[in-house]
CSV table of C-alpha atoms and ligand atoms in Angstrom, one decimal:
chain,number,residue,atom,x,y,z
A,1,UNK,CA,0.2,-0.1,0.5
A,2,UNK,CA,1.1,3.1,-1.1
A,3,UNK,CA,0.5,6.0,0.9
A,4,UNK,CA,1.4,9.9,1.7
A,5,UNK,CA,4.4,8.8,4.0
A,6,UNK,CA,5.8,6.2,1.9
A,7,UNK,CA,9.2,6.7,0.9
A,8,UNK,CA,10.7,5.8,-2.3
A,9,UNK,CA,14.6,4.8,-3.2
A,10,UNK,CA,15.0,2.7,-6.4
A,11,UNK,CA,17.6,2.4,-9.6
A,12,UNK,CA,18.8,4.7,-12.1
A,13,UNK,CA,19.6,2.6,-15.3
A,14,UNK,CA,19.7,3.1,-19.0
A,15,UNK,CA,18.1,-0.4,-20.1
A,16,UNK,CA,16.5,-2.2,-16.4
A,17,UNK,CA,13.9,-4.4,-17.9
A,18,UNK,CA,15.5,-7.2,-17.1
A,19,UNK,CA,16.3,-5.7,-13.3
A,20,UNK,CA,15.4,-8.2,-10.2
A,21,UNK,CA,16.0,-5.6,-7.4
A,22,UNK,CA,12.6,-4.2,-6.7
A,23,UNK,CA,11.3,-7.4,-6.7
A,24,UNK,CA,13.7,-8.7,-4.4
A,25,UNK,CA,12.9,-4.9,-2.4
A,26,UNK,CA,9.6,-5.2,-2.1
A,27,UNK,CA,9.9,-8.1,-0.8
A,28,UNK,CA,11.9,-7.2,2.5
A,29,UNK,CA,9.6,-3.7,2.5
A,30,UNK,CA,6.3,-5.9,2.6
A,31,UNK,CA,7.5,-8.5,5.3
A,32,UNK,CA,9.0,-6.3,7.7
A,33,UNK,CA,6.4,-4.0,7.2
A,34,UNK,CA,7.9,-0.8,6.6
A,35,UNK,CA,7.4,2.2,4.4
A,36,UNK,CA,8.9,2.3,1.5
A,37,UNK,CA,8.9,1.9,-1.9
A,38,UNK,CA,11.3,1.0,-4.9
A,39,UNK,CA,10.8,1.8,-8.0
A,40,UNK,CA,13.4,1.0,-11.3
A,41,UNK,CA,13.8,4.1,-13.3
A,42,UNK,CA,15.2,4.7,-16.6
A,43,UNK,CA,17.6,6.9,-16.5
A,44,UNK,CA,19.2,7.8,-19.9
A,45,UNK,CA,22.7,9.0,-20.2
A,46,UNK,CA,21.6,12.9,-21.1
A,47,UNK,CA,20.2,12.9,-18.2
A,48,UNK,CA,21.6,11.8,-15.4
A,49,UNK,CA,22.6,14.9,-14.0
A,50,UNK,CA,18.9,15.8,-13.7
A,51,UNK,CA,17.9,12.3,-12.2
A,52,UNK,CA,20.2,13.0,-9.5
A,53,UNK,CA,19.4,16.7,-8.6
A,54,UNK,CA,15.7,14.7,-8.1
A,55,UNK,CA,16.9,12.6,-5.8
A,56,UNK,CA,17.2,15.8,-3.6
A,57,UNK,CA,14.2,17.7,-5.2
A,58,UNK,CA,11.4,14.5,-5.1
A,59,UNK,CA,13.0,13.7,-1.5
A,60,UNK,CA,13.6,9.7,-2.6
A,61,UNK,CA,15.6,7.6,0.4
A,62,UNK,CA,18.3,6.9,-2.1
A,63,UNK,CA,19.7,4.5,-4.8
A,64,UNK,CA,20.9,2.3,-7.2
A,65,UNK,CA,22.9,2.5,-9.5
A,66,UNK,CA,23.7,0.5,-12.9
A,67,UNK,CA,24.9,0.5,-15.9
A,68,UNK,CA,26.4,2.3,-17.6
A,69,UNK,CA,25.2,5.6,-14.8
A,70,UNK,CA,27.8,3.7,-12.6
A,71,UNK,CA,30.7,6.2,-13.2
A,72,UNK,CA,29.2,9.3,-14.9
A,73,UNK,CA,27.3,9.5,-11.6
A,74,UNK,CA,30.2,10.2,-9.9
A,75,UNK,CA,30.8,14.7,-10.7
A,76,UNK,CA,27.1,14.6,-8.9
A,77,UNK,CA,27.2,13.8,-5.6
A,78,UNK,CA,28.4,16.3,-3.2
A,79,UNK,CA,30.3,12.6,-0.9
A,80,UNK,CA,31.8,9.6,-1.9
A,81,UNK,CA,32.5,7.3,0.9
A,82,UNK,CA,36.6,5.5,0.7
A,83,UNK,CA,35.9,2.2,-0.9
A,84,UNK,CA,33.3,4.1,-3.6
A,85,UNK,CA,36.4,7.2,-4.4
A,86,UNK,CA,39.0,4.0,-4.4
A,87,UNK,CA,37.0,1.5,-7.4
A,88,UNK,CA,35.9,4.9,-8.9
A,89,UNK,CA,32.3,3.6,-9.2
A,90,UNK,CA,28.8,3.8,-7.2
A,91,UNK,CA,26.0,1.5,-6.8
A,92,UNK,CA,24.6,3.1,-4.0
A,93,UNK,CA,23.1,6.4,-3.5
A,94,UNK,CA,21.5,7.7,-0.2
A,95,UNK,CA,20.2,10.8,0.2
A,96,UNK,CA,20.8,12.2,4.2
A,97,UNK,CA,19.2,15.5,4.2
A,98,UNK,CA,19.3,16.8,0.5
A,99,UNK,CA,23.3,15.8,1.0
A,100,UNK,CA,23.4,12.9,-1.6
A,101,UNK,CA,26.6,10.5,-0.4
A,102,UNK,CA,27.4,7.7,-2.9
A,103,UNK,CA,29.0,3.9,-2.0
A,104,UNK,CA,29.7,1.3,-3.7
A,105,UNK,CA,28.1,-2.6,-2.4
A,106,UNK,CA,29.2,-4.4,-5.4
A,107,UNK,CA,32.6,-5.1,-4.1
A,108,UNK,CA,31.1,-6.6,-0.2
A,109,UNK,CA,29.1,-8.6,-1.9
A,110,UNK,CA,31.7,-10.6,-3.9
A,111,UNK,CA,34.0,-10.5,-1.0
A,112,UNK,CA,30.5,-12.0,1.6
A,113,UNK,CA,29.5,-14.4,-1.6
A,114,UNK,CA,32.5,-16.1,-1.8
A,115,UNK,CA,32.1,-16.8,1.7
A,116,UNK,CA,28.8,-17.5,2.0
A,117,UNK,CA,29.5,-20.6,-0.6
A,118,UNK,CA,32.3,-21.3,1.5
A,119,UNK,CA,33.8,-23.2,-1.5
A,120,UNK,CA,36.5,-21.4,-1.6
A,121,UNK,CA,38.7,-19.5,0.4
A,122,UNK,CA,40.8,-16.1,-1.7
A,123,UNK,CA,43.4,-16.2,0.4
A,124,UNK,CA,46.8,-16.3,-1.5
A,125,UNK,CA,44.6,-18.0,-4.8
A,126,UNK,CA,45.6,-16.9,-8.7
A,127,UNK,CA,43.2,-15.3,-9.3
A,128,UNK,CA,42.2,-14.8,-13.1
A,129,UNK,CA,39.7,-12.0,-14.1
A,130,UNK,CA,37.6,-11.4,-17.1
A,131,UNK,CA,36.9,-7.9,-18.2
A,132,UNK,CA,38.0,-4.6,-16.9
A,133,UNK,CA,34.7,-2.6,-16.7
A,134,UNK,CA,33.3,-1.0,-13.3
A,135,UNK,CA,32.1,-4.7,-11.9
A,136,UNK,CA,36.3,-6.0,-12.8
A,137,UNK,CA,37.3,-2.9,-10.5
A,138,UNK,CA,35.5,-3.4,-7.4
A,139,UNK,CA,36.4,-7.2,-7.7
A,140,UNK,CA,39.6,-6.1,-8.2
A,141,UNK,CA,39.7,-4.5,-5.5
A,142,UNK,CA,38.2,-6.9,-2.8
A,143,UNK,CA,40.5,-9.5,-4.6
A,144,UNK,CA,43.5,-7.6,-3.7
A,145,UNK,CA,42.4,-6.3,-0.1
A,146,UNK,CA,41.6,-10.4,0.7
A,147,UNK,CA,45.0,-11.3,0.1
A,148,UNK,CA,45.5,-13.3,-3.4
A,149,UNK,CA,49.1,-13.6,-4.5
A,150,UNK,CA,47.8,-12.9,-8.1
A,151,UNK,CA,45.9,-11.0,-10.4
A,152,UNK,CA,45.3,-11.7,-14.1
A,153,UNK,CA,43.5,-9.7,-16.4
A,154,UNK,CA,42.1,-10.6,-19.0
A,155,UNK,CA,40.1,-9.0,-22.2
A,156,UNK,CA,38.5,-8.5,-24.9
A,157,UNK,CA,40.0,-4.0,-25.1
A,158,UNK,CA,43.7,-5.3,-24.4
A,159,UNK,CA,43.6,-1.6,-24.1
A,160,UNK,CA,41.6,-1.1,-20.6
A,161,UNK,CA,43.5,-4.8,-19.2
A,162,UNK,CA,46.4,-2.6,-19.0
A,163,UNK,CA,44.4,0.4,-16.8
A,164,UNK,CA,43.1,-1.5,-15.3
A,165,UNK,CA,46.1,-3.7,-14.0
A,166,UNK,CA,48.4,-0.6,-14.0
A,167,UNK,CA,45.2,1.1,-11.1
A,168,UNK,CA,45.6,-2.1,-9.2
A,169,UNK,CA,49.5,-1.8,-9.4
A,170,UNK,CA,49.0,1.7,-7.7
A,171,UNK,CA,46.9,-0.1,-5.1
A,172,UNK,CA,49.8,-0.7,-3.5
A,173,UNK,CA,49.4,-4.9,-2.7
A,174,UNK,CA,51.7,-7.9,-2.2
A,175,UNK,CA,50.6,-9.6,-5.7
A,176,UNK,CA,52.2,-10.2,-8.7
A,177,UNK,CA,49.1,-8.7,-11.4
A,178,UNK,CA,50.0,-8.9,-15.0
A,179,UNK,CA,47.2,-7.6,-18.3
A,180,UNK,CA,46.8,-10.0,-21.4
A,181,UNK,CA,44.0,-9.9,-24.0
A,182,UNK,CA,41.4,-12.5,-24.0
A,183,UNK,CA,41.3,-15.1,-26.4
A,184,UNK,CA,40.8,-18.9,-26.2
A,185,UNK,CA,45.2,-18.7,-26.3
A,186,UNK,CA,45.5,-16.7,-23.7
A,187,UNK,CA,42.7,-17.9,-22.0
A,188,UNK,CA,45.0,-22.0,-22.4
A,189,UNK,CA,48.1,-20.9,-20.5
A,190,UNK,CA,46.6,-18.5,-18.0
A,191,UNK,CA,44.3,-21.2,-17.5
A,192,UNK,CA,46.6,-24.1,-15.9
A,193,UNK,CA,48.3,-21.3,-13.7
A,194,UNK,CA,45.5,-19.7,-11.8
A,195,UNK,CA,43.5,-21.5,-8.9
A,196,UNK,CA,40.3,-19.1,-9.8
A,197,UNK,CA,38.5,-17.7,-12.5
A,198,UNK,CA,36.2,-14.8,-12.2
A,199,UNK,CA,34.1,-13.4,-14.9
A,200,UNK,CA,32.8,-10.4,-15.0
A,201,UNK,CA,31.4,-10.1,-18.8
A,202,UNK,CA,28.5,-10.9,-19.9
A,203,UNK,CA,29.2,-12.7,-22.7
A,204,UNK,CA,28.2,-15.5,-21.7
A,205,UNK,CA,31.4,-18.9,-21.9
A,206,UNK,CA,31.9,-17.7,-25.3
A,207,UNK,CA,35.6,-17.1,-24.0
A,208,UNK,CA,36.0,-20.0,-23.3
A,209,UNK,CA,37.8,-22.4,-24.6
A,210,UNK,CA,36.6,-25.3,-25.8
A,211,UNK,CA,39.0,-27.4,-24.4
A,212,UNK,CA,39.3,-25.6,-21.0
A,213,UNK,CA,39.2,-28.2,-18.1
A,214,UNK,CA,42.0,-29.6,-19.8
A,215,UNK,CA,44.2,-26.8,-18.6
A,216,UNK,CA,43.2,-26.4,-14.8
A,217,UNK,CA,45.0,-27.2,-11.6
A,218,UNK,CA,43.0,-29.5,-9.0
A,219,UNK,CA,41.3,-27.2,-6.8
A,220,UNK,CA,40.2,-24.9,-9.3
A,221,UNK,CA,37.0,-22.9,-9.5
A,222,UNK,CA,34.0,-20.9,-10.9
A,223,UNK,CA,32.7,-17.5,-10.5
A,224,UNK,CA,30.7,-15.3,-13.0
A,225,UNK,CA,28.9,-12.1,-11.5
A,226,UNK,CA,26.4,-12.9,-14.4
A,227,UNK,CA,22.8,-13.6,-12.3
A,228,UNK,CA,20.8,-16.0,-14.2
A,229,UNK,CA,20.1,-19.5,-12.6
A,230,UNK,CA,22.6,-21.4,-14.5
A,231,UNK,CA,24.6,-19.1,-16.8
A,232,UNK,CA,26.2,-20.9,-19.8
A,233,UNK,CA,29.9,-20.4,-17.9
A,234,UNK,CA,28.5,-21.7,-14.5
A,235,UNK,CA,27.1,-25.0,-17.0
A,236,UNK,CA,30.1,-25.2,-18.4
A,237,UNK,CA,32.5,-25.8,-15.5
A,238,UNK,CA,29.8,-27.3,-13.8
A,239,UNK,CA,29.6,-30.3,-16.8
A,240,UNK,CA,33.2,-30.6,-17.0
A,241,UNK,CA,33.5,-31.4,-13.1
A,242,UNK,CA,34.9,-28.2,-11.6
A,243,UNK,CA,32.3,-26.0,-8.7
A,244,UNK,CA,31.4,-23.3,-9.9
A,245,UNK,CA,29.3,-20.3,-8.0
A,246,UNK,CA,26.8,-17.4,-10.5
A,247,UNK,CA,26.1,-14.0,-9.5
A,248,UNK,CA,22.9,-15.0,-7.3
A,249,UNK,CA,24.2,-14.3,-4.6
A,250,UNK,CA,26.9,-11.4,-4.9
A,251,UNK,CA,23.3,-9.5,-6.5
A,252,UNK,CA,21.7,-10.4,-3.0
A,253,UNK,CA,24.2,-9.3,-1.1
A,254,UNK,CA,25.1,-6.4,-2.4
A,255,UNK,CA,21.3,-5.1,-2.8
A,256,UNK,CA,20.7,-6.4,0.7
A,257,UNK,CA,23.8,-3.7,2.2
A,258,UNK,CA,21.9,-0.4,-0.4
A,259,UNK,CA,19.0,-1.6,2.0
A,260,UNK,CA,21.1,-1.0,5.6
A,261,UNK,CA,22.8,2.0,4.2
A,262,UNK,CA,18.8,3.6,3.2
A,263,UNK,CA,17.1,2.3,6.7
A,264,UNK,CA,19.5,1.8,8.5
A,265,UNK,CA,18.0,-1.8,9.3
A,266,UNK,CA,20.1,-4.9,9.0
A,267,UNK,CA,20.9,-6.4,5.7
A,268,UNK,CA,17.9,-8.2,4.4
A,269,UNK,CA,19.6,-11.5,3.0
A,270,UNK,CA,16.7,-14.0,4.1
A,271,UNK,CA,13.8,-12.5,2.3
A,272,UNK,CA,16.1,-11.6,-0.6
A,273,UNK,CA,16.5,-14.2,-1.0
A,274,UNK,CA,13.3,-15.7,-1.1
A,275,UNK,CA,12.2,-13.0,-3.4
A,276,UNK,CA,14.6,-14.7,-5.4
A,277,UNK,CA,13.9,-18.1,-5.4
A,278,UNK,CA,10.1,-17.7,-5.9
A,279,UNK,CA,10.5,-15.6,-9.0
B,1,LIG,P1,30.9,-2.3,-17.8
B,1,LIG,O1,32.2,-1.3,-16.7
B,1,LIG,O2,30.1,-2.6,-18.8
B,1,LIG,O3,32.2,-3.8,-18.4
B,1,LIG,C1,32.0,-4.5,-19.6
B,1,LIG,C2,33.1,-5.7,-19.7
B,1,LIG,O4,32.5,-6.8,-19.7
B,1,LIG,C3,33.9,-4.8,-20.0
B,1,LIG,O5,35.1,-5.6,-19.4
B,1,LIG,C4,33.6,-5.6,-21.2
B,1,LIG,O6,34.9,-5.1,-22.3
B,1,LIG,C5,33.0,-6.9,-21.5
B,1,LIG,N1,33.1,-7.5,-22.6
B,1,LIG,C6,31.2,-7.0,-23.1
B,1,LIG,N2,30.3,-7.7,-23.5
B,1,LIG,C7,31.7,-8.5,-24.1
B,1,LIG,C8,31.7,-9.7,-24.9
B,1,LIG,N3,31.0,-10.2,-26.2
B,1,LIG,N4,33.0,-10.8,-25.2
B,1,LIG,C9,33.3,-10.0,-24.3
B,1,LIG,N5,33.6,-9.1,-23.0
B,1,LIG,C10,32.6,-8.4,-22.8
B,1,LIG,O7,29.7,-3.8,-16.8
B,1,LIG,P2,30.0,-4.3,-15.8
B,1,LIG,O8,29.6,-3.3,-15.2
B,1,LIG,O9,31.4,-4.2,-15.1
B,1,LIG,O10,28.8,-5.5,-15.5
B,1,LIG,C11,29.5,-6.5,-15.5
B,1,LIG,C12,28.5,-7.5,-15.8
B,1,LIG,O11,29.1,-7.7,-14.5
B,1,LIG,C13,27.8,-7.2,-16.7
B,1,LIG,O12,26.7,-9.4,-16.9
B,1,LIG,C14,26.3,-7.2,-15.0
B,1,LIG,O13,25.3,-7.8,-14.4
B,1,LIG,C15,26.9,-8.0,-14.1
B,1,LIG,N6,27.0,-7.7,-13.0
B,1,LIG,C16,26.4,-8.7,-12.0
B,1,LIG,C17,26.2,-7.9,-10.3
B,1,LIG,C18,26.1,-9.1,-9.6
B,1,LIG,O14,25.5,-8.4,-8.4
B,1,LIG,N7,25.5,-10.5,-9.8
B,1,LIG,C19,26.7,-6.8,-10.0
B,1,LIG,C20,27.3,-6.3,-11.2
B,1,LIG,C21,27.3,-6.6,-12.3
B,1,LIG,P3,35.7,-4.1,-23.4
B,1,LIG,O15,36.4,-3.4,-22.9
B,1,LIG,O16,36.3,-4.5,-24.2
B,1,LIG,O17,34.5,-3.1,-24.2
């Protein structure tokens, strides 16, 4: 029931028809009896500044920010949290009485989902990261903080992999980091010297060599940020007997952390999971 007192939160993105966030948040608000509603807002890149201004003028409690606005939104905010500043990307805006704070819950959401799954601890692991966009950046910083020993960044556009690896070097973490151009050949070489493959692209499993399982070390693990129920990468890994985790847990964790930033309540992880399981 929407009333005059209902607080509004939502998501700003360009193509947001696919988003599962309204389902997760509205389910949690309803189950907790909270007077909030979560709404998807389609925001074109040339309208982003006005949309952010509307958070103040319409007195929204906050919003999530998704593709393609996570980096572009930074100049329009009053404050940026240390983690979002380091990553250079915001996925959550909190409206503190007209002062807009940008934060990033993708990075902790990723690590929390790996921890919750429990099959791999990134500490001292050699990681092959596919992608060099905003999510790859958030994952790189989380992995560096979790104490990995090596990070290879493989990206379709080689220059972006290079830029990200220079940025990782500047973090000052003790790890070996270098870029490669994404190709079946480069992956064959890198897979045999890795423990964890992390996909931060929307490209399914097209980049994987068809016989990838032949190159893997024992105890290899695959994480796919894509949050479809059974992604093609997770399915390919599982059918080759390789343990794999999709991005649904990360989606739930990042959403629950945003919810908590807006409302001050404990992150409603189980309610958000319930919302997605009953879809
Ligand atoms: P982004 O900033 O636009 O970056 C996209 C990355 O994917 C770039 O590295 C790009 O390479 C690469 N890419 C795109 N299409 C490709 C293709 N066909 N083949 C190879 N590489 C391709 O996007 P993002 O925000 O990082 O998001 C990446 C993915 O993570 C999306 O699928 C998103 O849904 C997912 N995600 C999941 C969660 C979660 O909670 N589970 C949270 C955030 C994001 P180029 O540099 O060559 O263009």
